[in-house]
């Protein structure tokens, strides 16, 4: 099918992808594509390239286009470089009612970037996210995989100052 | 009376562990099933008596849904749990996954037995990393204890569960989009019929239930359908977890009897923030119509009462807005959300959500005109009922209800090019 270079996938990534392939019926390897994209994205510092998507396609016996479709449909897959620390700030209704707008402008000012951008030192990227299902802890943001709830300007400063 | 069902172990030390769950009588109903003490027909009958309805938003009777499954046709069938919690205002399933994962596993196992499935999948949204880790650890503990796997406790019954992690797409909460997503595709809803009970995951008969729904099942079997029904009201059985967010002093999840007055729920959530006045309530998540304070204060928290008040119970996601809230700005954010999350498959939704979002945005920023108000309703009407899934309706309903209940604010923005309430 595809002619991707599977050597681009590290041994660790392949082992991890295999554990996801095993969760589905033998003839349904494609079900593991979402996990594979996440694993390979993490391997590559948080974003995907066409070569990596092609490698996944070959590894899972899928047409490359089917991998691109999935990789561009879901919001957690990135297609350009991101910061070492991905900051996903929720601005949806419950967070907006509890002041997420102020937090966003504070962060943009503090980091010197706008939503969707990466700091020059590559340390942080800022992204507006839709409701992350922590509305009772609004306003909230996600840093990497961690949720931070009941945010204030002071708490955000403390969180950002701690991140390397 | 609270925390009787899904949150019943919440006050215990490390409620998510197998030991805690076992000490609370956990897995007793699954063990009874394994010993042959329940038939599928008896389980469905108890669910029908309980009046349990789908807790993910649609409110479809669970017993009836399970009865649609052709349990005796040969070949694999699937039970799928929908933990793709993403309706703005909803944060209850996250807490079930984090604090009572074993009750969900027990509910999925009982469901699998009832519908004739030996394999379950739990679709957890990709952002829920901590809940996923908790749930995955619970699966492994249940396997190690011999509660999942092949020929469980010598019963001849097989059942196991795997997790599928989402990738960030609200539409995957729609059950056929969720199936597509497990199959490793874009999450675009399927045309129905065929319904999942005949053609579901990998083309096999499949039942999909919400996390809270499945987690309620063990307690219904433990105490009987009548017990559950009487926790709530006729046709509105049981307790329900309400996620209360917005302008209250103590936002949180409250598992309370169906039919509890809204005013009592508001008190439980600590009352209005800084003592300000209640202005509006979205009772069931962002897709359900907004209500004015007066109407909300007169309703009870159950399907029938909220429906009579002009909205829907939805996923039980109660969003509280006080007098300082600009309703135009609030609608602008919601319309932007549906525009972002439309999967693009149906033209009325793909194009219409963009129209709605852009029009509300320009009204908010003082660039609207009077004709926009009619055009908003016209576009909303052209989306509603003209799409494969309910996301289109979900985008249209807030527009219609915000304009109906708060039209003066929209007119003020247009006439004065500024907000009536803020600053």
mmCIF file of N, CA, C and O in Angstrom, chain B residues 372-406:
data_model
loop_
_atom_site.group_PDB
_atom_site.id
_atom_site.type_symbol
_atom_site.label_atom_id
_atom_site.label_comp_id
_atom_site.label_asym_id
_atom_site.label_seq_id
_atom_site.Cartn_x
_atom_site.Cartn_y
_atom_site.Cartn_z
ATOM 1 N N UNK B 372 -30.296 41.001 10.628
ATOM 2 C CA UNK B 372 -29.529 39.841 11.094
ATOM 3 C C UNK B 372 -30.347 38.950 12.019
ATOM 4 O O UNK B 372 -30.161 37.733 12.055
ATOM 5 N N UNK B 373 -31.221 39.569 12.811
ATOM 6 C CA UNK B 373 -31.989 38.780 13.771
ATOM 7 C C UNK B 373 -32.905 37.791 13.046
ATOM 8 O O UNK B 373 -32.992 36.621 13.419
ATOM 9 N N UNK B 374 -33.567 38.265 12.011
ATOM 10 C CA UNK B 374 -34.422 37.362 11.224
ATOM 11 C C UNK B 374 -33.575 36.325 10.490
ATOM 12 O O UNK B 374 -33.946 35.161 10.378
ATOM 13 N N UNK B 375 -32.420 36.808 9.987
ATOM 14 C CA UNK B 375 -31.562 35.897 9.223
ATOM 15 C C UNK B 375 -31.012 34.785 10.124
ATOM 16 O O UNK B 375 -30.889 33.638 9.712
ATOM 17 N N UNK B 376 -30.705 35.143 11.369
ATOM 18 C CA UNK B 376 -30.220 34.124 12.319
ATOM 19 C C UNK B 376 -31.258 33.020 12.488
ATOM 20 O O UNK B 376 -30.932 31.833 12.438
ATOM 21 N N UNK B 377 -32.516 33.440 12.681
ATOM 22 C CA UNK B 377 -33.578 32.442 12.870
ATOM 23 C C UNK B 377 -33.798 31.635 11.602
ATOM 24 O O UNK B 377 -34.059 30.433 11.645
ATOM 25 N N UNK B 378 -33.659 32.309 10.468
ATOM 26 C CA UNK B 378 -33.843 31.640 9.185
ATOM 27 C C UNK B 378 -32.756 30.566 8.990
ATOM 28 O O UNK B 378 -33.063 29.420 8.648
ATOM 29 N N UNK B 379 -31.506 30.938 9.244
ATOM 30 C CA UNK B 379 -30.409 29.972 9.073
ATOM 31 C C UNK B 379 -30.552 28.827 10.073
ATOM 32 O O UNK B 379 -30.402 27.650 9.722
ATOM 33 N N UNK B 380 -30.873 29.190 11.329
ATOM 34 C CA UNK B 380 -31.042 28.143 12.357
ATOM 35 C C UNK B 380 -32.119 27.149 11.913
ATOM 36 O O UNK B 380 -31.964 25.933 12.030
ATOM 37 N N UNK B 381 -33.208 27.680 11.372
ATOM 38 C CA UNK B 381 -34.306 26.827 10.920
ATOM 39 C C UNK B 381 -33.911 25.948 9.745
ATOM 40 O O UNK B 381 -34.441 24.842 9.578
ATOM 41 N N UNK B 382 -32.992 26.456 8.943
ATOM 42 C CA UNK B 382 -32.565 25.671 7.782
ATOM 43 C C UNK B 382 -31.569 24.575 8.155
ATOM 44 O O UNK B 382 -31.363 23.626 7.395
ATOM 45 N N UNK B 383 -30.936 24.712 9.312
ATOM 46 C CA UNK B 383 -30.039 23.642 9.779
ATOM 47 C C UNK B 383 -30.865 22.566 10.495
ATOM 48 O O UNK B 383 -30.720 21.379 10.240
ATOM 49 N N UNK B 384 -31.737 23.042 11.381
ATOM 50 C CA UNK B 384 -32.485 22.143 12.259
ATOM 51 C C UNK B 384 -33.283 21.114 11.461
ATOM 52 O O UNK B 384 -34.055 21.466 10.569
ATOM 53 N N UNK B 385 -33.048 19.854 11.792
ATOM 54 C CA UNK B 385 -33.798 18.781 11.148
ATOM 55 C C UNK B 385 -33.314 18.419 9.757
ATOM 56 O O UNK B 385 -33.894 17.562 9.101
ATOM 57 N N UNK B 386 -32.235 19.054 9.289
ATOM 58 C CA UNK B 386 -31.765 18.786 7.929
ATOM 59 C C UNK B 386 -30.381 18.169 7.883
ATOM 60 O O UNK B 386 -29.664 18.309 6.897
ATOM 61 N N UNK B 387 -29.981 17.539 8.998
ATOM 62 C CA UNK B 387 -28.633 16.978 9.050
ATOM 63 C C UNK B 387 -28.685 15.534 9.535
ATOM 64 O O UNK B 387 -29.682 15.105 10.112
ATOM 65 N N UNK B 388 -27.614 14.800 9.276
ATOM 66 C CA UNK B 388 -27.574 13.380 9.666
ATOM 67 C C UNK B 388 -27.621 13.228 11.175
ATOM 68 O O UNK B 388 -28.323 12.380 11.702
ATOM 69 N N UNK B 389 -26.864 14.064 11.896
ATOM 70 C CA UNK B 389 -26.842 13.890 13.363
ATOM 71 C C UNK B 389 -27.395 15.134 14.041
ATOM 72 O O UNK B 389 -27.787 16.106 13.410
ATOM 73 N N UNK B 390 -27.417 15.097 15.364
ATOM 74 C CA UNK B 390 -28.053 16.158 16.147
ATOM 75 C C UNK B 390 -27.155 17.367 16.376
ATOM 76 O O UNK B 390 -27.576 18.321 17.020
ATOM 77 N N UNK B 391 -25.922 17.356 15.860
ATOM 78 C CA UNK B 391 -25.061 18.519 16.082
ATOM 79 C C UNK B 391 -25.663 19.769 15.432
ATOM 80 O O UNK B 391 -25.575 20.863 15.975
ATOM 81 N N UNK B 392 -26.287 19.576 14.280
ATOM 82 C CA UNK B 392 -26.935 20.706 13.623
ATOM 83 C C UNK B 392 -28.039 21.300 14.484
ATOM 84 O O UNK B 392 -28.116 22.521 14.678
ATOM 85 N N UNK B 393 -28.887 20.433 15.028
ATOM 86 C CA UNK B 393 -29.950 20.914 15.927
ATOM 87 C C UNK B 393 -29.343 21.604 17.135
ATOM 88 O O UNK B 393 -29.854 22.615 17.621
ATOM 89 N N UNK B 394 -28.245 21.021 17.638
ATOM 90 C CA UNK B 394 -27.597 21.560 18.832
ATOM 91 C C UNK B 394 -27.046 22.958 18.570
ATOM 92 O O UNK B 394 -26.974 23.783 19.473
ATOM 93 N N UNK B 395 -26.672 23.239 17.328
ATOM 94 C CA UNK B 395 -26.189 24.581 16.989
ATOM 95 C C UNK B 395 -27.354 25.549 16.842
ATOM 96 O O UNK B 395 -27.240 26.733 17.155
ATOM 97 N N UNK B 396 -28.484 25.035 16.360
ATOM 98 C CA UNK B 396 -29.645 25.898 16.094
ATOM 99 C C UNK B 396 -30.419 26.264 17.358
ATOM 100 O O UNK B 396 -30.865 27.400 17.516
ATOM 101 N N UNK B 397 -30.570 25.292 18.271
ATOM 102 C CA UNK B 397 -31.420 25.516 19.450
ATOM 103 C C UNK B 397 -30.969 26.675 20.334
ATOM 104 O O UNK B 397 -31.800 27.486 20.750
ATOM 105 N N UNK B 398 -29.663 26.797 20.651
ATOM 106 C CA UNK B 398 -29.255 27.939 21.475
ATOM 107 C C UNK B 398 -29.583 29.276 20.794
ATOM 108 O O UNK B 398 -30.066 30.200 21.450
ATOM 109 N N UNK B 399 -29.358 29.360 19.490
ATOM 110 C CA UNK B 399 -29.638 30.608 18.774
ATOM 111 C C UNK B 399 -31.117 30.985 18.944
ATOM 112 O O UNK B 399 -31.456 32.111 19.305
ATOM 113 N N UNK B 400 -31.975 30.007 18.710
ATOM 114 C CA UNK B 400 -33.409 30.296 18.811
ATOM 115 C C UNK B 400 -33.811 30.703 20.224
ATOM 116 O O UNK B 400 -34.580 31.638 20.417
ATOM 117 N N UNK B 401 -33.274 29.980 21.222
ATOM 118 C CA UNK B 401 -33.709 30.276 22.592
ATOM 119 C C UNK B 401 -33.089 31.565 23.136
ATOM 120 O O UNK B 401 -33.745 32.306 23.870
ATOM 121 N N UNK B 402 -31.857 31.860 22.766
ATOM 122 C CA UNK B 402 -31.254 33.128 23.215
ATOM 123 C C UNK B 402 -32.023 34.306 22.616
ATOM 124 O O UNK B 402 -32.302 35.291 23.294
ATOM 125 N N UNK B 403 -32.369 34.188 21.319
ATOM 126 C CA UNK B 403 -33.096 35.283 20.680
ATOM 127 C C UNK B 403 -34.510 35.416 21.249
ATOM 128 O O UNK B 403 -35.031 36.509 21.398
ATOM 129 N N UNK B 404 -35.113 34.296 21.568
ATOM 130 C CA UNK B 404 -36.476 34.337 22.099
ATOM 131 C C UNK B 404 -36.506 34.987 23.488
ATOM 132 O O UNK B 404 -37.341 35.829 23.776
ATOM 133 N N UNK B 405 -35.576 34.587 24.338
ATOM 134 C CA UNK B 405 -35.633 35.040 25.729
ATOM 135 C C UNK B 405 -34.881 36.335 26.003
ATOM 136 O O UNK B 405 -35.125 36.984 27.016
ATOM 137 N N UNK B 406 -33.936 36.691 25.156
ATOM 138 C CA UNK B 406 -33.105 37.872 25.440
ATOM 139 C C UNK B 406 -32.956 38.779 24.220
ATOM 140 O O UNK B 406 -31.903 39.363 23.988
#
